[in-house]
XYZ file of C-alpha atoms in Angstrom:
562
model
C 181.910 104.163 95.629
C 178.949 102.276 96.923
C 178.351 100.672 93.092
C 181.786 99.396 93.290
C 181.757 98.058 96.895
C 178.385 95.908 95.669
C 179.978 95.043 92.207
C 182.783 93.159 94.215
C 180.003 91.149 95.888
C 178.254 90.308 92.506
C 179.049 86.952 90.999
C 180.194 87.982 87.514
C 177.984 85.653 86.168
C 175.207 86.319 88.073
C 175.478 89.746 86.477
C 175.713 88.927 83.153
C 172.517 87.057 83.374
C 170.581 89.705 85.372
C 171.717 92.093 82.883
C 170.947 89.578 79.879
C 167.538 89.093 81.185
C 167.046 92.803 81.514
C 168.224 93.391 77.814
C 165.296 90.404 76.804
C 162.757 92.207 78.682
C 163.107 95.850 77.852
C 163.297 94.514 73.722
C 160.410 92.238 73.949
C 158.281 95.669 75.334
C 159.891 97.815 72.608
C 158.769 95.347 70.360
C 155.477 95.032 71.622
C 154.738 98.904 71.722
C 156.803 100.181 68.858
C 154.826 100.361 65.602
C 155.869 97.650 63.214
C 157.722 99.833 60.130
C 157.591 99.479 56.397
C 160.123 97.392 55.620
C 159.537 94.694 58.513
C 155.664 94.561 56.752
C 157.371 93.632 54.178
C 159.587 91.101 55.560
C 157.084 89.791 57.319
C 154.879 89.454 53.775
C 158.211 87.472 52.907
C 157.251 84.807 55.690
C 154.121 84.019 54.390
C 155.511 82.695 51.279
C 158.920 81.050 51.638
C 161.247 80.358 49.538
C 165.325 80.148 48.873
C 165.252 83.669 48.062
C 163.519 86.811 47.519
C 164.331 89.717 45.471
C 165.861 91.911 47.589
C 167.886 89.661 50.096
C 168.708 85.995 51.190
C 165.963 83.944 52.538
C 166.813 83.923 56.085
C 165.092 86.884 57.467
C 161.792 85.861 55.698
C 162.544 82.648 57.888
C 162.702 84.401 61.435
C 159.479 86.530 60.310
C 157.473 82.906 59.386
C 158.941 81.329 62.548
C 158.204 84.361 65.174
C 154.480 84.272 62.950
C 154.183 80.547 64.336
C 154.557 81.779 67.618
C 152.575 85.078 68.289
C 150.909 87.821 66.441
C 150.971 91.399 66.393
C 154.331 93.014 66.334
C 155.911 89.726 68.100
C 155.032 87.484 64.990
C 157.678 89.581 63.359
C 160.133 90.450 65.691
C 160.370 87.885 68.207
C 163.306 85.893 67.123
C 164.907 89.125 66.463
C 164.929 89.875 70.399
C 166.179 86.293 70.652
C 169.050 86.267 68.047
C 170.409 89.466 70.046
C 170.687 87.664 73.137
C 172.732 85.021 71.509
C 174.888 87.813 69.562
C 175.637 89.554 72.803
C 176.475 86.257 74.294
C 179.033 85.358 71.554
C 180.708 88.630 71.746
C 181.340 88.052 75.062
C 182.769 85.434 74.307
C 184.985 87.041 71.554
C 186.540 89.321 74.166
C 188.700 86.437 75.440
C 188.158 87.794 79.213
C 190.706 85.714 81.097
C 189.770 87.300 84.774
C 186.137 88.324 84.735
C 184.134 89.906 87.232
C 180.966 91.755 87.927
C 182.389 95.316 87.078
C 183.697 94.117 84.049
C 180.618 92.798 82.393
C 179.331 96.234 83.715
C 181.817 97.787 81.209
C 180.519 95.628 78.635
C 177.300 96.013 78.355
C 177.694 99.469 78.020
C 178.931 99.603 74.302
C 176.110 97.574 73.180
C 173.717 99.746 74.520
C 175.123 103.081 73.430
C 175.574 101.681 70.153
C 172.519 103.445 68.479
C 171.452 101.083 65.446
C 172.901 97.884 67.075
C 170.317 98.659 70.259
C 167.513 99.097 67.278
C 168.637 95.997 65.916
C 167.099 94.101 69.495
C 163.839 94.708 68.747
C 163.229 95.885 64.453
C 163.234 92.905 61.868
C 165.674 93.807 59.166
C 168.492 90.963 57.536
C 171.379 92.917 59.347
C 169.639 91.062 62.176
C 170.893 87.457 61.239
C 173.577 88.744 59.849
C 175.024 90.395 63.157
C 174.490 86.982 64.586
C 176.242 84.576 62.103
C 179.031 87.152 62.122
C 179.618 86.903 65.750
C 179.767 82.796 65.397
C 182.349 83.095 62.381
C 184.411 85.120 63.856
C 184.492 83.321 66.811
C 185.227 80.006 64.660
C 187.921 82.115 63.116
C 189.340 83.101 66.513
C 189.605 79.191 67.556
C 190.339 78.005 63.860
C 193.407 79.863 64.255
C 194.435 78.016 67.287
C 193.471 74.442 66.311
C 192.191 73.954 62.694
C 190.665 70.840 64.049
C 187.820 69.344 61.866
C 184.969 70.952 64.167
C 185.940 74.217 63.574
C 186.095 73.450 59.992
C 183.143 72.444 59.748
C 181.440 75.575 61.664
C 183.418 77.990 60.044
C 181.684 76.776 56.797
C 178.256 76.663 58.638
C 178.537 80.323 59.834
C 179.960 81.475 56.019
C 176.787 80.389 54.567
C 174.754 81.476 57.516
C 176.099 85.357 57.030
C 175.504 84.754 53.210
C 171.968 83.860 53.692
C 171.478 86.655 56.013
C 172.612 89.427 54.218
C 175.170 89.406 50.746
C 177.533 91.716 53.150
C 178.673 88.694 53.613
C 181.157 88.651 50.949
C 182.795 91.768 52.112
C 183.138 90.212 55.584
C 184.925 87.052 54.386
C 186.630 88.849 51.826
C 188.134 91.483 54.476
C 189.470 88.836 57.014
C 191.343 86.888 54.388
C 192.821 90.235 53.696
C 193.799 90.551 57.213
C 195.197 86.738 57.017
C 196.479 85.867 53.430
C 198.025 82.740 55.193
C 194.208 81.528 55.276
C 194.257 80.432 51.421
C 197.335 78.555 51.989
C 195.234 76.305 54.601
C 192.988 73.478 52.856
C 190.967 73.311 55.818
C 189.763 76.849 55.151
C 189.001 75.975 51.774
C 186.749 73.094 52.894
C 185.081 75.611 55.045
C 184.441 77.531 51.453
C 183.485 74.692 49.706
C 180.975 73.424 52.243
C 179.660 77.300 52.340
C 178.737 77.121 49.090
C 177.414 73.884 49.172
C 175.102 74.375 51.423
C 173.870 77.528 49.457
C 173.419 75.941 46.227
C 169.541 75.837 47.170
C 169.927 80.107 46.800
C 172.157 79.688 44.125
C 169.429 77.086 42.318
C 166.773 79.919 42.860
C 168.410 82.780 41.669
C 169.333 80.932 38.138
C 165.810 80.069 37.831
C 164.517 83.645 38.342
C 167.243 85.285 36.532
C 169.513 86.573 39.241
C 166.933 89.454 40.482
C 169.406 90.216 43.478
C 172.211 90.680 41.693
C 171.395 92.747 39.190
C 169.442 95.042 41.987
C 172.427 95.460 43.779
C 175.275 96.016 41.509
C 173.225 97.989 38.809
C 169.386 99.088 39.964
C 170.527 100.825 43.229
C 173.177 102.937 41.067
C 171.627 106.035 41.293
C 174.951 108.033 39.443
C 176.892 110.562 41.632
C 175.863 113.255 43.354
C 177.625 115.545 46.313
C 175.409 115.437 48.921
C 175.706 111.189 49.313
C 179.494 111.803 49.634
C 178.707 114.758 52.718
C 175.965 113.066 53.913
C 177.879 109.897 54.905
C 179.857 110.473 57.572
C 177.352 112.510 59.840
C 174.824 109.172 58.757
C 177.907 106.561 60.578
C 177.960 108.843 63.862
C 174.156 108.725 63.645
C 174.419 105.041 63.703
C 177.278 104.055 66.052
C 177.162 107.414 68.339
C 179.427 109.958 67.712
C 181.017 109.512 70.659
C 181.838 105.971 70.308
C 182.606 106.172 66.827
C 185.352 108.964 68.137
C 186.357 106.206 70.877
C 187.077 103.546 68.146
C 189.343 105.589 65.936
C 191.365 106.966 68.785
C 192.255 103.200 69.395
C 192.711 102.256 65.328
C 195.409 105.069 65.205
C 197.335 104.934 68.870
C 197.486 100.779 69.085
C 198.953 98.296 66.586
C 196.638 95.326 66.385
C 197.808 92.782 69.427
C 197.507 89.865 66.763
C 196.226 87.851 63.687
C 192.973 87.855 64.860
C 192.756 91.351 66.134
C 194.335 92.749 62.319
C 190.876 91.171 61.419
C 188.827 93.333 63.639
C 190.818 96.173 62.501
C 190.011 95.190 58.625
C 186.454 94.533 59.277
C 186.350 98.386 60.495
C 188.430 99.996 57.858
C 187.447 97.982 54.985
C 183.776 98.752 55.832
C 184.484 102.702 56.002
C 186.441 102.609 53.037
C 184.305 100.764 50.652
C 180.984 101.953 51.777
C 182.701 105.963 51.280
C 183.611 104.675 47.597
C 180.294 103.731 47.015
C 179.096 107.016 48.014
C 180.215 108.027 44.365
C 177.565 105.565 42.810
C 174.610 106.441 44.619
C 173.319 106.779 48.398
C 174.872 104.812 50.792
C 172.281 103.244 53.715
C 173.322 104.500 57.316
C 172.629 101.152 58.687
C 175.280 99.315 55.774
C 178.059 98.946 58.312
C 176.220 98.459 61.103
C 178.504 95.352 61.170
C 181.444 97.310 62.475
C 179.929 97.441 65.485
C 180.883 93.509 66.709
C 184.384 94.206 66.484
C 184.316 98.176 67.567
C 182.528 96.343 71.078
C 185.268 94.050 71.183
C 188.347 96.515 70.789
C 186.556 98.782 73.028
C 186.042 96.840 75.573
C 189.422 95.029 75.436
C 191.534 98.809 75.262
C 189.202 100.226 77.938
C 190.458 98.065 80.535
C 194.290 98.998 79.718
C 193.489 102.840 78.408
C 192.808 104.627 81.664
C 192.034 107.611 79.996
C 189.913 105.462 77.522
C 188.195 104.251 80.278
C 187.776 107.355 81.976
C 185.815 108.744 78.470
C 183.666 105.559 78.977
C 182.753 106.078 81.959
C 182.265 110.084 82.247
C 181.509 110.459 78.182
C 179.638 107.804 76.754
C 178.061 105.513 79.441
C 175.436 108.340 80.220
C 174.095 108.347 76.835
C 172.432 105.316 78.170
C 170.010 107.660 79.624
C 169.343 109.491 77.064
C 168.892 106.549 74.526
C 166.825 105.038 77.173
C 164.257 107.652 76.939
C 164.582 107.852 73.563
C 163.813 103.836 72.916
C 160.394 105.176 75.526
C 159.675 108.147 73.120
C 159.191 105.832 69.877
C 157.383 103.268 71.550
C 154.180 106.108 72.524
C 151.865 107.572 69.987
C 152.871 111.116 69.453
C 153.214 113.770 66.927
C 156.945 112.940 66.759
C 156.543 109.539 66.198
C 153.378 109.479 63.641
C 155.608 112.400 62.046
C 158.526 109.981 61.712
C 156.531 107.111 60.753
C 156.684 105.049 63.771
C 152.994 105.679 64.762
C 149.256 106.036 63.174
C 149.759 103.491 60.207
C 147.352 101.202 62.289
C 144.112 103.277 61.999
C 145.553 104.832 58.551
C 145.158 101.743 56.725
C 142.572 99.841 59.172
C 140.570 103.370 57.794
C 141.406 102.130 54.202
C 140.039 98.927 54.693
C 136.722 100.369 55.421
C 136.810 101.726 51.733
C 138.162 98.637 49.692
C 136.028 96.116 52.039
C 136.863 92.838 51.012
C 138.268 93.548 47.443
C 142.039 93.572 46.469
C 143.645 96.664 46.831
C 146.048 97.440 44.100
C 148.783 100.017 44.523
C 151.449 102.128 42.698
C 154.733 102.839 43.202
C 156.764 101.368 46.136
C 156.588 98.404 48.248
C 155.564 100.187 51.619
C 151.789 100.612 51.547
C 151.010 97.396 50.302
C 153.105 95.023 52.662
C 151.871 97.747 55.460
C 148.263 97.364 54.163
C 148.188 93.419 54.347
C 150.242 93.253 57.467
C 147.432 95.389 59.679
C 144.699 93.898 58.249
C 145.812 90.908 56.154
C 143.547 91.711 53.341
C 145.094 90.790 49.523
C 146.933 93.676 48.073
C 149.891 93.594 45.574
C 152.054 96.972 44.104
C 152.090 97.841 39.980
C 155.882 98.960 39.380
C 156.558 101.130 37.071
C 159.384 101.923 34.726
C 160.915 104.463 36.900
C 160.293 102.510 40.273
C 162.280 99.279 41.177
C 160.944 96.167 41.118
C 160.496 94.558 43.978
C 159.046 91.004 45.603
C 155.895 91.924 44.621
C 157.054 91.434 40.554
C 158.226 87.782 41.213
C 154.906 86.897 43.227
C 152.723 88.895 40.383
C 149.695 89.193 42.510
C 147.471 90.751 40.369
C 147.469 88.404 37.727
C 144.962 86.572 40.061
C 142.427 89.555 39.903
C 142.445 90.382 36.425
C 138.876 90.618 34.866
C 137.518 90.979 38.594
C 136.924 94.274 40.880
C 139.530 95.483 42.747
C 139.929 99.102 44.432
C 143.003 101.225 42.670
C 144.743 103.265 45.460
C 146.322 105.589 43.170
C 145.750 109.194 41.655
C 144.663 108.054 37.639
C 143.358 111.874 35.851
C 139.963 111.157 35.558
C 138.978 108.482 37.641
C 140.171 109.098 40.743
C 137.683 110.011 43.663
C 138.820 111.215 47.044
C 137.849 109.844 49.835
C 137.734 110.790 53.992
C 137.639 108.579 56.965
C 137.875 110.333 59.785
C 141.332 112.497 59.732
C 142.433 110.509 56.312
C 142.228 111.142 52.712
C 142.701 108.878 50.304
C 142.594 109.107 46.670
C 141.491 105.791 44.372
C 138.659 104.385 42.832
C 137.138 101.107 42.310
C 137.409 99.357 39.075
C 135.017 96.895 38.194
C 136.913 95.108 35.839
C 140.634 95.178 36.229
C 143.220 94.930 34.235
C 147.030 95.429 34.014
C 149.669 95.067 31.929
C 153.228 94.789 33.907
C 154.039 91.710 32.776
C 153.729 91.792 29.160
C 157.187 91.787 26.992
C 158.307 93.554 24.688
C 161.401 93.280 21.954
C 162.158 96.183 19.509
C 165.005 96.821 17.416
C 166.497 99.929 16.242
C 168.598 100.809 12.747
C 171.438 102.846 14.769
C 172.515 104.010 18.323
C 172.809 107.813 17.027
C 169.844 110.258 15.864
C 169.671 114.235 15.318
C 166.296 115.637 17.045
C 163.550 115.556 14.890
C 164.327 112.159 13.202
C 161.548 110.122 12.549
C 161.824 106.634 13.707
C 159.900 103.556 12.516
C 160.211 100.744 14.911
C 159.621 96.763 14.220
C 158.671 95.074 18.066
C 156.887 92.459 19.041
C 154.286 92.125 22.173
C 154.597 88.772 24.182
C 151.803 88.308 26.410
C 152.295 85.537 29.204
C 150.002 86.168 31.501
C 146.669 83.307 31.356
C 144.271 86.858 30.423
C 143.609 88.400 27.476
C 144.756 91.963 27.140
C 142.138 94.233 25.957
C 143.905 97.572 24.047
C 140.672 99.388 24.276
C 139.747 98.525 27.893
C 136.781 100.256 28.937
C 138.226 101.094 32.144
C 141.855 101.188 31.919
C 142.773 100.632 28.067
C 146.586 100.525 26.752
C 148.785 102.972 24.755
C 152.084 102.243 23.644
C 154.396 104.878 24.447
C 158.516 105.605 24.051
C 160.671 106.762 26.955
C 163.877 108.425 27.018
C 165.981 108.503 30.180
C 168.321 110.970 31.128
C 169.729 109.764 34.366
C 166.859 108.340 36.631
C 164.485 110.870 35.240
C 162.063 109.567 32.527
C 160.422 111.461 29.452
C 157.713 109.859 27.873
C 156.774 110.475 24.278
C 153.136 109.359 22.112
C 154.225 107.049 19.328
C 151.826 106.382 16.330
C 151.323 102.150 16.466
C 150.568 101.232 12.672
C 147.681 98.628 12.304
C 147.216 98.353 15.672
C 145.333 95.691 17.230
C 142.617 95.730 19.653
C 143.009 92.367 21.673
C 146.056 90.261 22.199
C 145.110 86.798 23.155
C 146.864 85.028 26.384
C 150.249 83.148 25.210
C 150.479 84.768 22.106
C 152.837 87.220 20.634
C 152.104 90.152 17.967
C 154.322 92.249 15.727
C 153.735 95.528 14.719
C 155.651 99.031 13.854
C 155.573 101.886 15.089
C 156.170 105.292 14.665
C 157.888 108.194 16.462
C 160.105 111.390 16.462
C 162.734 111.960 18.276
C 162.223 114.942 20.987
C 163.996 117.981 20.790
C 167.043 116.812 23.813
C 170.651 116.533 23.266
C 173.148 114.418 24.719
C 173.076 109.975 25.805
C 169.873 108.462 26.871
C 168.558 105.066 27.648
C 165.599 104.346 25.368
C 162.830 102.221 25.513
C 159.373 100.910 24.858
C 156.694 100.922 27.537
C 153.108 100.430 27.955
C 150.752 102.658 30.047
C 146.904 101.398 31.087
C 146.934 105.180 33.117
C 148.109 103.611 36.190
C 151.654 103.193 35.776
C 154.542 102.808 32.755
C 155.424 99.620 33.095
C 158.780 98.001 32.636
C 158.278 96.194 29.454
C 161.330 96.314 27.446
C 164.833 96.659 27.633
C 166.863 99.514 27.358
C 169.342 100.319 25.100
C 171.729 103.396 24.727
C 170.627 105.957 22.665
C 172.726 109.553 21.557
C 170.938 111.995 20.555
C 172.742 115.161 18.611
C-alpha cells in the first residue's frame, strides 16, 4: 500500500531513469566480476583483427569487442558496449509498447519482464552476436510499427538501416524479416519496403564481397557443418532448454495470452509470428541436430511487449505478475551475485579459475606460441588472459573455425613452439600448483592443415575387402616446405571412413612416396588400401596425420560399402 501511495508521487520518467541507471550499474559490476567465458575470448580475439566477416557470424560483434577494447581492459574491453546496447534495447521497447498514459507504476510493471527474463538479463552484461542483434531488432520493429502508419521516406530509409544492422549482427536475421512479411503479405506489394530491401543489401555487399572471396565459410557451417543427423534427446531436450531461457513462468504467461487474445492489429500479428515462427522452426530443426537454448532468445522483445501490454487489461494476468513471476527477481538477483564470486559452483560451471589455469600455463610455454588441438576455447581463452600468440590445429572430425581463415601457425613453422596436446610418445605432464597439463615443446614445428588434397575413385560401391588403388595429388600452399619424415612430427597419409560424425581411420600403403614436398608445388602419387570390414554408406576421404591431429585435407565423397 505504501509502494503504491509513493509510486503516485514518482514522475514516470523520473522512474524510468532511476531504474535505467540502476540496470547500467548492476551490469557494468556483473561484467566487471563475472569471469569472461569461452566464446566472448573468442569474440574478443575477433576484435583484434577486423574484418567484414568471420567464420562463424557477421562482423558486428567483433566490432563492439574492438570498440569496448579501445576503451578499457579486463572484462570491460569486451563487454562494455554490450551493457550499453541493452540500455538502448530496453529504451526502444519501451517505446514499442505504445504507452499512451504512463506513469511511475507502470514502468514498474515493465521492468519486471526484462529482468525475469533469464538469458535476456545475461545478455546485459556477456558478449555474444544475439547482443546486437536484440538491439537492431528492437529499432526495426519499431520502424515497422511507424512504417505502417506513414511510409514516409525516413522510415524507409531506417527500416533498411536496421535490416542490415540485424543481418550483420546475427544471420537470424532472415528468419526475423522473413516472419513479419508473413504476418503482413501486403508489405511486398509496397515499393517503399522494397527500397528498404534493396538498400539492406546494399549496404551489406561489403559481407557479401568477403564471403565470395573466402568461399562462403558461414554458410556452409550453418546449413551443413552444424547438422549433426537426428537424435531423440535434441527433440526432448528442447523445450525444458526455452523455459530455461525465458523462465518457465513467463514462458507459461506468454502462451496463455497467444491462445486467449486475437492479435489487436497488423503490427501485433507480427509479434505473434515472431513468437510462433521462432518455436516452430527452431523445434523442426531439432530433427537435424542440437538446437542452442539461447537461438530464440529473440522472442523475448515481443513476449515483453505483449506482456506488458495484456497485463494492464488481464487482471488475473496481472495478478500472476505480480504474486508469480515478479519475485523471481530475487532469486535471479542472487543468482547474477552467485556467478560473479569464485566458488566451487562457478569454477565447476566454467565461470571461474580460467585466470590462474592458463596464467599457470603461461609459466610453462614462456614466451613461445602455444599450439592447440581441437576446439576454439583454450586458445582464444589462452591469448585473452595473457595475450600471448596461440592458434588451434582442427582436425577432420572438429569444425573449423576462425582460427583456419587466420592460419596462425603458418607463421611458426620451422620455429619452437609448445604443443598443448596429448601426442603417444611425446607428451610430458606437467603441474603448476593445482593444474596438470599435458604437452611438450617442439623445437622445430611443423603442421600440415593446410595442405590439399584431390583423389579420385573408379566407383561409389565396394564389397569389404576390396583393394583400392588411388591416383591424388598433394598441393602444398603454405610458403614452408613439408618434410614427410619430420624428425619431430613427420606425416603419414591415411584414409577415413565416416559413419555419421564418427571417424575410422585406416593405414594406406603410399607407392613411391616422397620425402619432401617443396612450398607451391603439387605431387601425384597412388596409393593403396583395403576396404575395412563395415557395411552400409560412408563418407570417405583422404587425410594427413603429423600425430597431432587428422587434418581436413580432402573432400568427401559418398562411399557404400556391401
Amino acid at each position: 500500500m505504501m509502494l503504491t501511495k509513493n509510486l503516485k508521487r514518482i514522475n514516470w520518467k523520473t522512474l524510468f531513469l532511476l531504474l535505467l541507471f540502476a540496470w547500467f550499474a548492476l551490469n557494468i559490476l556483473q561484467a566487471i566480476f563475472t569471469e569472461i567465458i569461452d566464446d566472448e575470448s573468442y569474440y574478443a580475439f575477433w576484435g583484434e583483427h577486423l574484418a567484414w566477416g568471420y567464420y562463424d557470424h557477421p562482423p558486428l560483434v567483433g566490432v563492439m569487442t574492438h570498440l569496448s577494447a579501445l576503451l578499457f581492459s579486463g572484462n570491460l574491453s569486451v563487454r562494455f558496449l554490450t551493457v550499453l546496447a541493452q540500455i538502448f534495447t530496453l529504451c526502444l521497447i519501451w517505446r514499442l509498447c505504445e504507452e499512451k498514459m504512463p506513469s511511475a507504476k507502470k514502468v514498474l510493471l515493465f521492468f519486471v519482464f526484462p529482468a525475469t527474463m533469464i538469458m535476456f538479463s545475461v545478455y546485459g552484461f556477456i558478449t555474444t552476436p544475439d547482443v546486437p542483434l536484440l538491439f537492431f531488432t528492437a529499432l526495426f520493429l519499431l520502424i515497422y510499427q511507424r512504417f505502417l502508419k506513414e511510409e514516409s521516406w525516413t522510415n524507409t530509409l531506417l527500416l533498411g538501416v536496421s535490416m542490415a544492422g540485424m543481418m550483420y549482427s546475427k544471420y537470424h536475421a532472415v528468419l526475423i524479416i522473413g516472419l513479419i512479411v508473413v504476418s503482413n503479405f501486403r508489405l511486398l506489394s509496397r515499393y517503399k519496403f522494397w527500397l528498404a530491401g534493396i538498400l539492406a543489401v546494399v549496404l551489406l555487399i561489403p559481407h557479401l564481397l568477403w564471403h565470395i572471396k573466402m568461399d562462403f565459410p558461414s554458410f556452409q557451417y550453418h546449413l551443413s557443418a552444424r547438422s549433426s543427423g537426428f537424435k531423440w534427446k535434441y527433440i526432448f531436450e528442447y523445450l525444458p532448454n526455452q523455459l530455461v531461457v525465458f523462465n518457465p513462468l513467463v514462458v507459461g504467461a506468454i502462451f496463455y495470452i497467444l491462445f486467449k487474445y486475437k492479435p489487436r492489429d497488423i503490427f501485433e500479428r507480427g509479434l505473434y509470428a515472431l513468437i510462433i515462427g521462432f518455436f516452430t522452426f527452431f523445434a523442426l530443426m531439432t530433427f537435424r541436430g542440437h538446437v542452442e537454448p539461447h537461438w530464440t532468445v529473440i522472442c523475448s522483445i515481443p513476449m515483453i511487449i505483449l506482456l506488458y501490454r495484456y497485463s494492464l487489461q488481464n487482471k488475473k494476468l496481472l495478478r500472476f505478475v505480480k504474486y508469480g513471476i515478479a519475485p523471481l527477481m530475487v532469486l535471479i538477483f542472487i543468482t547474477r551475485i552467485l556467478f560473479a564470486t569464485d566458488n566451487s559452483l562457478t569454477q565447476r560451471l566454467d565461470f571461474a579459475g580460467k585466470t590462474t589455469r592458463f596464467k599457470a600455463l603461461e609459466s610453462i610455454a614462456g614466451d613461445k606460441p602455444v599450439v592447440f588441438t581441437g576446439s576454439f576455447q583454450k586458445p582464444s581463452l589462452y591469448h585473452f588472459f595473457t595475450r600471448k600468440e596461440t592458434t588451434v590445429l582442427s582436425a577432420v572430425n572438429s569444425r573449423q573455425t576462425q582460427f583456419d581463415i587466420w592460419q596462425k601457425e603458418l607463421d611458426w613453422q620451422g620455429k619452437p613452439v609448445f604443443i598443448c596436446s596429448e601426442v603417444r610418445g611425446l607428451t610430458q605432464e606437467y603441474n603448476v600448483g593445482i593444474y596438470k597439463f599435458h604437452g611438450f615443446f617442439c623445437d622445430n614445428f611443423q603442421s600440415v592443415n593446410r595442405l590439399k588434397i584431390t583423389y579420385e575413385l573408379d566407383q561409389v560401391a565396394y564389397s569389404a575387402g576390396d583393394t583400392l588403388y588411388i591416383h591424388f595429388e598433394i598441393f602444398n600452399p603454405q610458403p614452408n616446405e613439408i618434410n614427410f619424415r619430420h624428425p619431430e612430427l613427420p606425416v603419414t597419409l591415411k584414409t577415413v571412413y565416416f559413419d555419421k560424425n564418427t571417424p575410422l581411420f585406416r593405414h594406406c600403403e603410399w607407392i613411391n612416396p616422397v620425402e619432401k614436398l617443396p612450398p607451391h608445388t603439387s605431387i601425384k602419387g597412388m596409393l593403396k588400401t583395403v576396404i575395412p570390414d563395415l557395411q552400409g554408406v560412408y563418407k570417405f576421404g583422404l587425410t594427413l596425420d603429423n600425430k597431432l591431429c587428422f587434418a581436413a585435407n580432402s573432400a568427401f565423397v559418398r562411399l557404400q560399402i556391401n
